[in-house]
Amino acid sequence: MSAAAAIGSKAARRQPVGPVPLILIARVIRGVADGMMVVGLPIYFTTIGLNLSQVGVVTTAFQIGTVAALVWAGRLSRDRGPGLSLMLCSGLMLISALGFMATRDFGWVIFFALLGAINPMAIDATVFRPLEQGALLETSAPSRHPGLIAAHGFIGQLAGALGSLVVSAPAVLRSWYGIEVPETIVFALAALCTFPMFAIYWRLTRVASAPAANAAPPPLKVPPSNRLRLLLGLFSLDALAGGLVSNTLLLVWMHQRFAMPDAVLGVLFFGIAIGTAAAQFLSIPLVRRVGLVWGIILPNATSSALLIPLALAPSYDVALALFFLRSVLGVLDVPARSAFVVAHDAPRRFAFSLSVTNVVMAIANALGALLAAWVFTISLFAWPLIVAAGLRFAYSGALYFLHARGRL
């Protein structure tokens, strides 16, 4: 080998890791931390003696904090890029985890919940998701966007499942080996996760990687800002329908209507978690075949159509099968939707657009859940399911119409 070839080979080996592997590594670490929080925080609330009304207040504080963090972090990412926002959110996550570990005071618990960097409502319900996805998409070709979103969601779900298992470690060590480990150790472990996260996000601000060259998107009849407003209106309608048929409410409804055995719930949730994680990859061949818009409409309309037979299901085994199919099909549009949001944006605006979309959808989803809970207190008949199906059909029709008119 010549000297020039050897030097070139060494230089190739020293090339910095690109942004995509860095973000996916950070997603694995954060997924473990999120999984620990999703399971560890409810246990912590019970340990410190919070009653149901106090837990409700804290849950609302988590949601308010997440929405506020999405707003400021999204705006900051529009001006400075997502790397700085992710670094700041890592710092808030560190403060929150250490705060929960150190306090038992209800007021301080609310304060740390309002910081917005932790949300135990779901494994990936925090401010980090749209920022990481924006960073992924801004340095890749549009043809890769659905696949990257699917990979981001898939590894996050698996890492979150691993993190939820870690929460059981103190009880296992205590019962099997007689080793006393405080339950709050999960907060210390979550705090430790923020250090490699911060380092990776800092590295993102130093990695210079321009987006791949692509053909210009077709011209729109509206400015990008007006397009985003139209999308926010459409997605808020979809999220309102999603709140009407949230998994928690549907499971409570099936439990009361069919006297569903408690033992079924664990198996059902495990199956849904694995199925929804793997199903996102089916979005990739679907989008390649039919495009982004139909990649959103077809799964959404199909899962919505299943709501009507679910509302009329004669037995709990039929209801469970329909519920599982609807849950898996309902996530097939997620990669296509995220890619469609940024389809006509400048790369630096990707994280901002995704953050704003998440804010609006979170608010609409919460309103839908409140409305459905009120309706179910009046009647156990599944009116929310039927209304949600109608709203989602209207959403799919409006999305197709606006896109066909060149407004999206």
mmCIF file of C-alpha atoms in Angstrom:
data_model
loop_
_atom_site.group_PDB
_atom_site.id
_atom_site.type_symbol
_atom_site.label_atom_id
_atom_site.label_comp_id
_atom_site.label_asym_id
_atom_site.label_seq_id
_atom_site.Cartn_x
_atom_site.Cartn_y
_atom_site.Cartn_z
ATOM 1 C CA MET A 1 0.000 0.000 0.000
ATOM 2 C CA SER A 2 1.356 3.412 -0.943
ATOM 3 C CA ALA A 3 1.953 6.121 1.645
ATOM 4 C CA ALA A 4 -0.856 8.248 0.173
ATOM 5 C CA ALA A 5 -3.289 5.333 0.359
ATOM 6 C CA ALA A 6 -2.297 4.617 3.967
ATOM 7 C CA ILE A 7 -2.828 8.245 4.936
ATOM 8 C CA GLY A 8 -6.213 8.233 3.187
ATOM 9 C CA SER A 9 -7.212 5.039 4.988
ATOM 10 C CA LYS A 10 -6.305 6.538 8.385
ATOM 11 C CA ALA A 11 -8.228 9.710 7.582
ATOM 12 C CA ALA A 12 -11.294 7.676 6.640
ATOM 13 C CA ARG A 13 -11.109 5.822 9.945
ATOM 14 C CA ARG A 14 -10.908 9.121 11.824
ATOM 15 C CA GLN A 15 -13.995 10.608 10.237
ATOM 16 C CA PRO A 16 -16.470 11.710 12.923
ATOM 17 C CA VAL A 17 -19.638 9.731 13.489
ATOM 18 C CA GLY A 18 -22.504 11.275 11.535
ATOM 19 C CA PRO A 19 -25.564 12.824 13.174
ATOM 20 C CA VAL A 20 -27.945 9.938 12.446
ATOM 21 C CA PRO A 21 -26.052 7.269 14.486
ATOM 22 C CA LEU A 22 -25.477 9.819 17.265
ATOM 23 C CA ILE A 23 -29.178 10.620 17.568
ATOM 24 C CA LEU A 24 -30.199 6.953 17.534
ATOM 25 C CA ILE A 25 -27.645 6.161 20.260
ATOM 26 C CA ALA A 26 -29.036 9.037 22.329
ATOM 27 C CA ARG A 27 -32.545 7.684 21.720
ATOM 28 C CA VAL A 28 -31.572 4.308 23.170
ATOM 29 C CA ILE A 29 -30.135 5.920 26.308
ATOM 30 C CA ARG A 30 -33.114 8.238 26.696
ATOM 31 C CA GLY A 31 -35.515 5.366 26.076
ATOM 32 C CA VAL A 32 -34.089 3.488 29.053
ATOM 33 C CA ALA A 33 -34.506 6.591 31.215
ATOM 34 C CA ASP A 34 -38.057 7.175 29.940
ATOM 35 C CA GLY A 35 -39.013 3.571 30.647
ATOM 36 C CA MET A 36 -37.739 3.874 34.209
ATOM 37 C CA MET A 37 -39.766 7.055 34.717
ATOM 38 C CA VAL A 38 -42.992 5.682 33.231
ATOM 39 C CA VAL A 39 -43.036 2.858 35.794
ATOM 40 C CA GLY A 40 -40.933 4.401 38.575
ATOM 41 C CA LEU A 41 -42.896 7.625 39.052
ATOM 42 C CA PRO A 42 -46.269 5.964 39.864
ATOM 43 C CA ILE A 43 -44.465 3.780 42.416
ATOM 44 C CA TYR A 44 -42.792 6.899 43.811
ATOM 45 C CA PHE A 45 -46.156 8.693 44.126
ATOM 46 C CA THR A 46 -47.513 5.783 46.145
ATOM 47 C CA THR A 47 -44.386 5.642 48.308
ATOM 48 C CA ILE A 48 -44.605 9.308 49.310
ATOM 49 C CA GLY A 49 -48.328 8.973 50.060
ATOM 50 C CA LEU A 50 -50.001 11.003 47.301
ATOM 51 C CA ASN A 51 -53.743 10.445 46.975
ATOM 52 C CA LEU A 52 -55.585 10.137 43.657
ATOM 53 C CA SER A 53 -56.483 13.817 43.454
ATOM 54 C CA GLN A 54 -52.863 14.813 44.072
ATOM 55 C CA VAL A 55 -51.683 12.355 41.433
ATOM 56 C CA GLY A 56 -54.163 13.954 39.042
ATOM 57 C CA VAL A 57 -52.713 17.395 39.760
ATOM 58 C CA VAL A 58 -49.152 16.148 39.221
ATOM 59 C CA THR A 59 -50.158 14.408 35.980
ATOM 60 C CA THR A 60 -51.625 17.674 34.708
ATOM 61 C CA ALA A 61 -48.394 19.442 35.721
ATOM 62 C CA PHE A 62 -46.382 16.958 33.647
ATOM 63 C CA GLN A 63 -48.572 17.675 30.620
ATOM 64 C CA ILE A 64 -48.396 21.461 31.078
ATOM 65 C CA GLY A 65 -44.628 21.293 31.502
ATOM 66 C CA THR A 66 -44.241 19.199 28.349
ATOM 67 C CA VAL A 67 -46.320 21.616 26.279
ATOM 68 C CA ALA A 68 -44.404 24.655 27.605
ATOM 69 C CA ALA A 69 -41.066 22.943 26.934
ATOM 70 C CA LEU A 70 -42.144 22.058 23.397
ATOM 71 C CA VAL A 71 -42.960 25.719 22.729
ATOM 72 C CA TRP A 72 -39.700 27.263 23.955
ATOM 73 C CA ALA A 73 -37.454 24.445 22.734
ATOM 74 C CA GLY A 74 -39.072 24.483 19.300
ATOM 75 C CA ARG A 75 -38.604 28.228 18.958
ATOM 76 C CA LEU A 76 -35.001 28.001 20.103
ATOM 77 C CA SER A 77 -34.280 25.202 17.627
ATOM 78 C CA ARG A 78 -35.621 27.363 14.788
ATOM 79 C CA ASP A 79 -32.914 29.966 15.506
ATOM 80 C CA ARG A 80 -30.044 27.859 16.880
ATOM 81 C CA GLY A 81 -30.714 24.333 15.679
ATOM 82 C CA PRO A 82 -32.004 21.380 17.764
ATOM 83 C CA GLY A 83 -28.653 20.528 19.375
ATOM 84 C CA LEU A 84 -28.708 23.389 21.904
ATOM 85 C CA SER A 85 -32.349 22.759 22.804
ATOM 86 C CA LEU A 86 -31.607 19.078 23.421
ATOM 87 C CA MET A 87 -28.642 19.979 25.646
ATOM 88 C CA LEU A 88 -30.805 22.307 27.747
ATOM 89 C CA CYS A 89 -33.562 19.697 28.018
ATOM 90 C CA SER A 90 -30.968 17.155 29.208
ATOM 91 C CA GLY A 91 -30.018 19.577 31.982
ATOM 92 C CA LEU A 92 -33.688 19.949 32.984
ATOM 93 C CA MET A 93 -34.059 16.164 32.985
ATOM 94 C CA LEU A 94 -31.056 15.868 35.319
ATOM 95 C CA ILE A 95 -32.509 18.458 37.714
ATOM 96 C CA SER A 96 -35.922 16.755 37.666
ATOM 97 C CA ALA A 97 -34.568 13.256 38.324
ATOM 98 C CA LEU A 98 -32.385 14.418 41.211
ATOM 99 C CA GLY A 99 -35.258 16.515 42.526
ATOM 100 C CA PHE A 100 -37.671 13.575 42.637
ATOM 101 C CA MET A 101 -35.000 11.499 44.357
ATOM 102 C CA ALA A 102 -34.419 14.144 47.037
ATOM 103 C CA THR A 103 -37.919 15.368 47.916
ATOM 104 C CA ARG A 104 -41.175 14.032 49.278
ATOM 105 C CA ASP A 105 -42.879 17.422 49.370
ATOM 106 C CA PHE A 106 -45.955 17.762 47.157
ATOM 107 C CA GLY A 107 -45.141 21.339 46.132
ATOM 108 C CA TRP A 108 -41.645 20.441 44.969
ATOM 109 C CA VAL A 109 -42.990 17.412 43.097
ATOM 110 C CA ILE A 110 -45.251 19.747 41.112
ATOM 111 C CA PHE A 111 -42.315 22.105 40.456
ATOM 112 C CA PHE A 112 -40.108 19.356 39.034
ATOM 113 C CA ALA A 113 -43.031 18.041 36.955
ATOM 114 C CA LEU A 114 -43.508 21.519 35.466
ATOM 115 C CA LEU A 115 -39.915 21.614 34.187
ATOM 116 C CA GLY A 116 -41.173 19.621 31.213
ATOM 117 C CA ALA A 117 -38.255 17.256 30.595
ATOM 118 C CA ILE A 118 -39.961 14.133 32.034
ATOM 119 C CA ASN A 119 -43.435 12.855 31.204
ATOM 120 C CA PRO A 120 -44.570 9.482 32.601
ATOM 121 C CA MET A 121 -47.693 9.397 30.405
ATOM 122 C CA ALA A 122 -45.882 7.321 27.756
ATOM 123 C CA ILE A 123 -42.402 6.099 26.884
ATOM 124 C CA ASP A 124 -41.900 8.820 24.269
ATOM 125 C CA ALA A 125 -44.183 11.682 25.320
ATOM 126 C CA THR A 126 -41.459 14.189 26.178
ATOM 127 C CA VAL A 127 -40.023 17.311 24.573
ATOM 128 C CA PHE A 128 -37.071 15.332 23.199
ATOM 129 C CA ARG A 129 -38.964 13.442 20.481
ATOM 130 C CA PRO A 130 -39.683 16.244 17.950
ATOM 131 C CA LEU A 131 -36.259 17.777 18.527
ATOM 132 C CA GLU A 132 -34.459 14.492 17.868
ATOM 133 C CA GLN A 133 -36.642 13.764 14.857
ATOM 134 C CA GLY A 134 -35.998 17.245 13.474
ATOM 135 C CA ALA A 135 -32.250 16.706 13.848
ATOM 136 C CA LEU A 136 -32.570 13.334 12.091
ATOM 137 C CA LEU A 137 -34.512 14.693 9.155
ATOM 138 C CA GLU A 138 -32.604 17.897 8.520
ATOM 139 C CA THR A 139 -29.456 16.032 7.467
ATOM 140 C CA SER A 140 -31.068 13.335 5.329
ATOM 141 C CA ALA A 141 -32.860 13.027 2.022
ATOM 142 C CA PRO A 142 -36.701 13.127 2.063
ATOM 143 C CA SER A 143 -36.809 9.561 0.746
ATOM 144 C CA ARG A 144 -35.174 8.414 3.986
ATOM 145 C CA HIS A 145 -37.453 10.376 6.339
ATOM 146 C CA PRO A 146 -40.168 7.741 6.987
ATOM 147 C CA GLY A 147 -37.540 5.070 7.606
ATOM 148 C CA LEU A 148 -35.621 7.241 10.052
ATOM 149 C CA ILE A 149 -38.791 8.117 11.985
ATOM 150 C CA ALA A 150 -39.715 4.427 12.133
ATOM 151 C CA ALA A 151 -36.236 3.457 13.363
ATOM 152 C CA HIS A 152 -36.327 6.223 15.965
ATOM 153 C CA GLY A 153 -39.678 5.016 17.298
ATOM 154 C CA PHE A 154 -38.793 1.323 17.182
ATOM 155 C CA ILE A 155 -35.547 1.470 19.131
ATOM 156 C CA GLY A 156 -37.129 3.912 21.566
ATOM 157 C CA GLN A 157 -39.951 1.488 22.359
ATOM 158 C CA LEU A 158 -37.532 -1.403 22.915
ATOM 159 C CA ALA A 159 -35.224 0.707 25.072
ATOM 160 C CA GLY A 160 -38.222 1.921 27.055
ATOM 161 C CA ALA A 161 -39.303 -1.654 27.703
ATOM 162 C CA LEU A 162 -35.795 -2.388 29.013
ATOM 163 C CA GLY A 163 -35.944 0.656 31.264
ATOM 164 C CA SER A 164 -39.277 -0.424 32.714
ATOM 165 C CA LEU A 165 -37.698 -3.758 33.697
ATOM 166 C CA VAL A 166 -34.914 -1.940 35.578
ATOM 167 C CA VAL A 167 -37.525 -0.561 37.983
ATOM 168 C CA SER A 168 -38.109 -4.067 39.343
ATOM 169 C CA ALA A 169 -34.409 -4.490 40.208
ATOM 170 C CA PRO A 170 -34.637 -3.116 43.803
ATOM 171 C CA ALA A 171 -37.467 -5.533 44.658
ATOM 172 C CA VAL A 172 -35.604 -8.473 43.078
ATOM 173 C CA LEU A 173 -32.383 -7.671 44.948
ATOM 174 C CA ARG A 174 -34.321 -7.333 48.186
ATOM 175 C CA SER A 175 -36.330 -10.538 47.894
ATOM 176 C CA TRP A 176 -33.720 -12.801 46.280
ATOM 177 C CA TYR A 177 -30.458 -11.620 47.789
ATOM 178 C CA GLY A 178 -31.466 -9.619 50.857
ATOM 179 C CA ILE A 179 -29.787 -6.490 49.488
ATOM 180 C CA GLU A 180 -31.594 -3.316 50.495
ATOM 181 C CA VAL A 181 -31.739 -0.855 47.611
ATOM 182 C CA PRO A 182 -33.927 2.272 47.860
ATOM 183 C CA GLU A 183 -36.711 2.566 45.303
ATOM 184 C CA THR A 184 -35.402 6.027 44.372
ATOM 185 C CA ILE A 185 -32.312 4.422 42.818
ATOM 186 C CA VAL A 186 -34.176 4.584 39.486
ATOM 187 C CA PHE A 187 -34.012 8.386 39.655
ATOM 188 C CA ALA A 188 -30.267 8.230 40.188
ATOM 189 C CA LEU A 189 -29.924 5.925 37.177
ATOM 190 C CA ALA A 190 -32.085 8.252 35.071
ATOM 191 C CA ALA A 191 -29.905 11.169 36.147
ATOM 192 C CA LEU A 192 -26.796 9.262 35.065
ATOM 193 C CA CYS A 193 -28.361 8.742 31.624
ATOM 194 C CA THR A 194 -28.422 12.503 31.071
ATOM 195 C CA PHE A 195 -24.608 12.769 30.988
ATOM 196 C CA PRO A 196 -24.028 10.682 27.825
ATOM 197 C CA MET A 197 -27.161 12.285 26.349
ATOM 198 C CA PHE A 198 -25.721 15.762 26.944
ATOM 199 C CA ALA A 199 -22.384 14.724 25.434
ATOM 200 C CA ILE A 200 -24.074 13.350 22.305
ATOM 201 C CA TYR A 201 -26.269 16.418 21.877
ATOM 202 C CA TRP A 202 -23.226 18.659 22.320
ATOM 203 C CA ARG A 203 -21.500 16.604 19.627
ATOM 204 C CA LEU A 204 -24.471 17.262 17.341
ATOM 205 C CA THR A 205 -23.798 20.993 17.527
ATOM 206 C CA ARG A 206 -20.238 20.289 16.324
ATOM 207 C CA VAL A 207 -21.014 17.844 13.512
ATOM 208 C CA ALA A 208 -21.198 19.734 10.239
ATOM 209 C CA SER A 209 -23.429 17.798 7.870
ATOM 210 C CA ALA A 210 -25.396 19.398 5.069
ATOM 211 C CA PRO A 211 -28.671 17.888 3.895
ATOM 212 C CA ALA A 212 -28.488 15.629 0.896
ATOM 213 C CA ALA A 213 -29.228 17.282 -2.414
ATOM 214 C CA ASN A 214 -32.760 16.635 -3.591
ATOM 215 C CA ALA A 215 -35.144 17.817 -6.226
ATOM 216 C CA ALA A 216 -37.144 20.864 -5.181
ATOM 217 C CA PRO A 217 -40.595 20.002 -3.803
ATOM 218 C CA PRO A 218 -43.581 20.891 -5.984
ATOM 219 C CA PRO A 219 -44.724 24.502 -5.575
ATOM 220 C CA LEU A 220 -47.529 25.293 -3.138
ATOM 221 C CA LYS A 221 -50.378 27.733 -3.510
ATOM 222 C CA VAL A 222 -49.829 28.920 0.068
ATOM 223 C CA PRO A 223 -46.685 30.034 1.962
ATOM 224 C CA PRO A 224 -45.028 27.395 4.188
ATOM 225 C CA SER A 225 -46.290 29.171 7.332
ATOM 226 C CA ASN A 226 -49.899 28.989 6.089
ATOM 227 C CA ARG A 227 -49.353 25.352 5.153
ATOM 228 C CA LEU A 228 -48.255 24.637 8.717
ATOM 229 C CA ARG A 229 -51.416 26.303 10.055
ATOM 230 C CA LEU A 230 -53.554 24.125 7.811
ATOM 231 C CA LEU A 231 -51.721 21.027 9.029
ATOM 232 C CA LEU A 232 -52.169 22.076 12.648
ATOM 233 C CA GLY A 233 -55.905 22.389 12.104
ATOM 234 C CA LEU A 234 -56.096 18.973 10.455
ATOM 235 C CA PHE A 235 -53.889 17.225 13.006
ATOM 236 C CA SER A 236 -55.790 18.789 15.910
ATOM 237 C CA LEU A 237 -58.973 17.215 14.496
ATOM 238 C CA ASP A 238 -57.206 13.849 14.288
ATOM 239 C CA ALA A 239 -55.789 14.228 17.806
ATOM 240 C CA LEU A 240 -59.194 15.185 19.212
ATOM 241 C CA ALA A 241 -60.550 11.951 17.756
ATOM 242 C CA GLY A 242 -57.546 10.098 19.196
ATOM 243 C CA GLY A 243 -58.319 11.460 22.657
ATOM 244 C CA LEU A 244 -61.879 10.171 22.384
ATOM 245 C CA VAL A 245 -60.498 6.635 21.903
ATOM 246 C CA SER A 246 -57.341 6.700 24.045
ATOM 247 C CA ASN A 247 -56.119 3.262 25.089
ATOM 248 C CA THR A 248 -56.700 3.928 28.784
ATOM 249 C CA LEU A 249 -60.343 4.908 28.294
ATOM 250 C CA LEU A 250 -61.034 2.050 25.900
ATOM 251 C CA LEU A 251 -59.578 -0.504 28.301
ATOM 252 C CA VAL A 252 -61.647 0.863 31.182
ATOM 253 C CA TRP A 253 -64.743 0.782 28.948
ATOM 254 C CA MET A 254 -64.089 -2.833 27.863
ATOM 255 C CA HIS A 255 -63.366 -3.814 31.451
ATOM 256 C CA GLN A 256 -66.719 -2.427 32.617
ATOM 257 C CA ARG A 257 -68.792 -3.601 29.645
ATOM 258 C CA PHE A 258 -67.412 -7.126 29.293
ATOM 259 C CA ALA A 259 -66.007 -7.756 32.809
ATOM 260 C CA MET A 260 -62.657 -8.349 31.143
ATOM 261 C CA PRO A 261 -60.248 -10.381 33.339
ATOM 262 C CA ASP A 262 -57.391 -8.338 34.830
ATOM 263 C CA ALA A 263 -54.866 -10.979 33.775
ATOM 264 C CA VAL A 264 -55.560 -10.151 30.135
ATOM 265 C CA LEU A 265 -54.319 -6.573 30.467
ATOM 266 C CA GLY A 266 -50.633 -7.385 30.907
ATOM 267 C CA VAL A 267 -50.549 -9.701 27.907
ATOM 268 C CA LEU A 268 -52.533 -7.212 25.842
ATOM 269 C CA PHE A 269 -50.222 -4.301 26.645
ATOM 270 C CA PHE A 270 -47.139 -6.399 25.899
ATOM 271 C CA GLY A 271 -48.575 -7.461 22.548
ATOM 272 C CA ILE A 272 -49.559 -3.901 21.656
ATOM 273 C CA ALA A 273 -46.117 -2.538 22.602
ATOM 274 C CA ILE A 274 -44.329 -5.074 20.397
ATOM 275 C CA GLY A 275 -46.859 -4.797 17.588
ATOM 276 C CA THR A 276 -46.873 -0.992 17.428
ATOM 277 C CA ALA A 277 -43.077 -0.842 17.558
ATOM 278 C CA ALA A 278 -42.671 -3.267 14.651
ATOM 279 C CA ALA A 279 -45.633 -1.940 12.655
ATOM 280 C CA GLN A 280 -43.996 1.430 12.067
ATOM 281 C CA PHE A 281 -41.562 -0.223 9.649
ATOM 282 C CA LEU A 282 -44.500 -1.281 7.476
ATOM 283 C CA SER A 283 -44.974 2.412 6.768
ATOM 284 C CA ILE A 284 -41.760 2.433 4.701
ATOM 285 C CA PRO A 285 -42.892 0.141 1.826
ATOM 286 C CA LEU A 286 -46.368 1.660 2.023
ATOM 287 C CA VAL A 287 -45.031 5.200 1.509
ATOM 288 C CA ARG A 288 -42.769 4.042 -1.321
ATOM 289 C CA ARG A 289 -45.743 2.543 -3.085
ATOM 290 C CA VAL A 290 -48.473 5.156 -2.521
ATOM 291 C CA GLY A 291 -46.665 8.336 -1.351
ATOM 292 C CA LEU A 292 -46.784 10.316 1.889
ATOM 293 C CA VAL A 293 -50.406 11.495 1.716
ATOM 294 C CA TRP A 294 -51.907 8.073 1.061
ATOM 295 C CA GLY A 295 -49.390 6.659 3.558
ATOM 296 C CA ILE A 296 -51.222 8.786 6.118
ATOM 297 C CA ILE A 297 -54.785 8.328 4.874
ATOM 298 C CA LEU A 298 -54.910 4.551 4.342
ATOM 299 C CA PRO A 299 -53.764 3.424 7.839
ATOM 300 C CA ASN A 300 -55.792 6.172 9.515
ATOM 301 C CA ALA A 301 -58.999 5.354 7.665
ATOM 302 C CA THR A 302 -58.549 1.593 8.150
ATOM 303 C CA SER A 303 -57.951 1.865 11.894
ATOM 304 C CA SER A 304 -60.892 4.294 12.163
ATOM 305 C CA ALA A 305 -63.202 1.863 10.352
ATOM 306 C CA LEU A 306 -62.439 -0.738 13.030
ATOM 307 C CA LEU A 307 -63.834 1.565 15.728
ATOM 308 C CA ILE A 308 -67.418 0.961 14.603
ATOM 309 C CA PRO A 309 -67.378 -2.864 14.931
ATOM 310 C CA LEU A 310 -65.421 -2.406 18.176
ATOM 311 C CA ALA A 311 -68.250 -0.257 19.538
ATOM 312 C CA LEU A 312 -70.730 -3.030 18.629
ATOM 313 C CA ALA A 313 -68.547 -6.010 19.625
ATOM 314 C CA PRO A 314 -70.650 -8.798 21.195
ATOM 315 C CA SER A 315 -67.952 -10.195 23.501
ATOM 316 C CA TYR A 316 -64.664 -9.192 25.048
ATOM 317 C CA ASP A 317 -62.545 -11.578 22.936
ATOM 318 C CA VAL A 318 -63.885 -9.958 19.741
ATOM 319 C CA ALA A 319 -63.347 -6.526 21.301
ATOM 320 C CA LEU A 320 -59.757 -7.440 22.246
ATOM 321 C CA ALA A 321 -58.938 -8.588 18.713
ATOM 322 C CA LEU A 322 -60.385 -5.411 17.197
ATOM 323 C CA PHE A 323 -58.663 -3.264 19.819
ATOM 324 C CA PHE A 324 -55.294 -4.855 19.064
ATOM 325 C CA LEU A 325 -55.671 -4.453 15.290
ATOM 326 C CA ARG A 326 -56.798 -0.861 15.676
ATOM 327 C CA SER A 327 -53.849 -0.044 17.986
ATOM 328 C CA VAL A 328 -51.279 -1.510 15.594
ATOM 329 C CA LEU A 329 -52.777 0.039 12.446
ATOM 330 C CA GLY A 330 -53.128 3.371 14.235
ATOM 331 C CA VAL A 331 -49.364 3.951 14.348
ATOM 332 C CA LEU A 332 -48.672 3.121 10.698
ATOM 333 C CA ASP A 333 -49.253 6.736 9.679
ATOM 334 C CA VAL A 334 -46.827 8.233 12.225
ATOM 335 C CA PRO A 335 -43.615 8.099 10.105
ATOM 336 C CA ALA A 336 -45.434 9.365 7.018
ATOM 337 C CA ARG A 337 -47.097 12.171 8.999
ATOM 338 C CA SER A 338 -43.826 13.440 10.466
ATOM 339 C CA ALA A 339 -42.177 13.335 7.037
ATOM 340 C CA PHE A 340 -45.146 15.158 5.499
ATOM 341 C CA VAL A 341 -45.011 17.937 8.110
ATOM 342 C CA VAL A 342 -41.484 18.923 7.034
ATOM 343 C CA ALA A 343 -41.906 18.151 3.320
ATOM 344 C CA HIS A 344 -41.871 21.834 2.266
ATOM 345 C CA ASP A 345 -39.861 23.292 5.166
ATOM 346 C CA ALA A 346 -36.301 24.544 5.269
ATOM 347 C CA PRO A 347 -34.177 21.988 7.199
ATOM 348 C CA ARG A 348 -33.522 24.386 10.097
ATOM 349 C CA ARG A 349 -37.300 24.630 10.683
ATOM 350 C CA PHE A 350 -37.861 20.872 10.933
ATOM 351 C CA ALA A 351 -37.595 20.637 14.737
ATOM 352 C CA PHE A 352 -39.725 23.770 15.168
ATOM 353 C CA SER A 353 -42.514 22.484 12.910
ATOM 354 C CA LEU A 354 -42.553 19.072 14.602
ATOM 355 C CA SER A 355 -42.561 20.671 18.074
ATOM 356 C CA VAL A 356 -45.486 22.975 17.248
ATOM 357 C CA THR A 357 -47.379 20.024 15.770
ATOM 358 C CA ASN A 358 -46.827 18.015 18.965
ATOM 359 C CA VAL A 359 -48.060 20.930 21.119
ATOM 360 C CA VAL A 360 -51.335 21.309 19.225
ATOM 361 C CA MET A 361 -51.952 17.570 19.074
ATOM 362 C CA ALA A 362 -51.247 17.135 22.805
ATOM 363 C CA ILE A 363 -53.802 19.804 23.716
ATOM 364 C CA ALA A 364 -56.455 18.448 21.340
ATOM 365 C CA ASN A 365 -55.821 14.886 22.561
ATOM 366 C CA ALA A 366 -56.298 15.935 26.189
ATOM 367 C CA LEU A 367 -59.585 17.685 25.334
ATOM 368 C CA GLY A 368 -60.811 14.571 23.538
ATOM 369 C CA ALA A 369 -59.983 12.376 26.526
ATOM 370 C CA LEU A 370 -61.870 14.702 28.895
ATOM 371 C CA LEU A 371 -64.909 14.699 26.602
ATOM 372 C CA ALA A 372 -64.880 10.912 26.269
ATOM 373 C CA ALA A 373 -64.584 10.447 30.045
ATOM 374 C CA TRP A 374 -67.632 12.696 30.543
ATOM 375 C CA VAL A 375 -69.659 10.799 27.923
ATOM 376 C CA PHE A 376 -68.816 7.415 29.472
ATOM 377 C CA THR A 377 -70.079 8.629 32.854
ATOM 378 C CA ILE A 378 -73.489 9.158 31.225
ATOM 379 C CA SER A 379 -73.679 5.979 29.157
ATOM 380 C CA LEU A 380 -71.537 2.899 28.624
ATOM 381 C CA PHE A 381 -72.558 2.773 24.972
ATOM 382 C CA ALA A 382 -69.498 3.573 22.855
ATOM 383 C CA TRP A 383 -70.593 6.936 21.446
ATOM 384 C CA PRO A 384 -67.014 8.294 21.633
ATOM 385 C CA LEU A 385 -65.826 5.507 19.301
ATOM 386 C CA ILE A 386 -68.440 6.298 16.672
ATOM 387 C CA VAL A 387 -67.840 10.053 16.894
ATOM 388 C CA ALA A 388 -64.075 9.487 16.681
ATOM 389 C CA ALA A 389 -64.509 7.369 13.538
ATOM 390 C CA GLY A 390 -66.541 10.150 11.912
ATOM 391 C CA LEU A 391 -63.985 12.822 12.847
ATOM 392 C CA ARG A 392 -61.129 10.768 11.450
ATOM 393 C CA PHE A 393 -62.929 10.104 8.183
ATOM 394 C CA ALA A 394 -63.482 13.860 7.908
ATOM 395 C CA TYR A 395 -59.785 14.429 8.627
ATOM 396 C CA SER A 396 -58.705 11.970 5.922
ATOM 397 C CA GLY A 397 -61.074 13.529 3.389
ATOM 398 C CA ALA A 398 -59.913 17.078 4.168
ATOM 399 C CA LEU A 399 -56.261 16.040 3.940
ATOM 400 C CA TYR A 400 -56.804 14.505 0.504
ATOM 401 C CA PHE A 401 -58.823 17.485 -0.754
ATOM 402 C CA LEU A 402 -56.310 20.120 0.392
ATOM 403 C CA HIS A 403 -53.384 18.167 -1.009
ATOM 404 C CA ALA A 404 -55.136 17.658 -4.340
ATOM 405 C CA ARG A 405 -55.714 21.421 -4.516
ATOM 406 C CA GLY A 406 -51.982 22.071 -3.985
ATOM 407 C CA ARG A 407 -52.451 23.707 -0.582
ATOM 408 C CA LEU A 408 -50.513 21.036 1.286
#
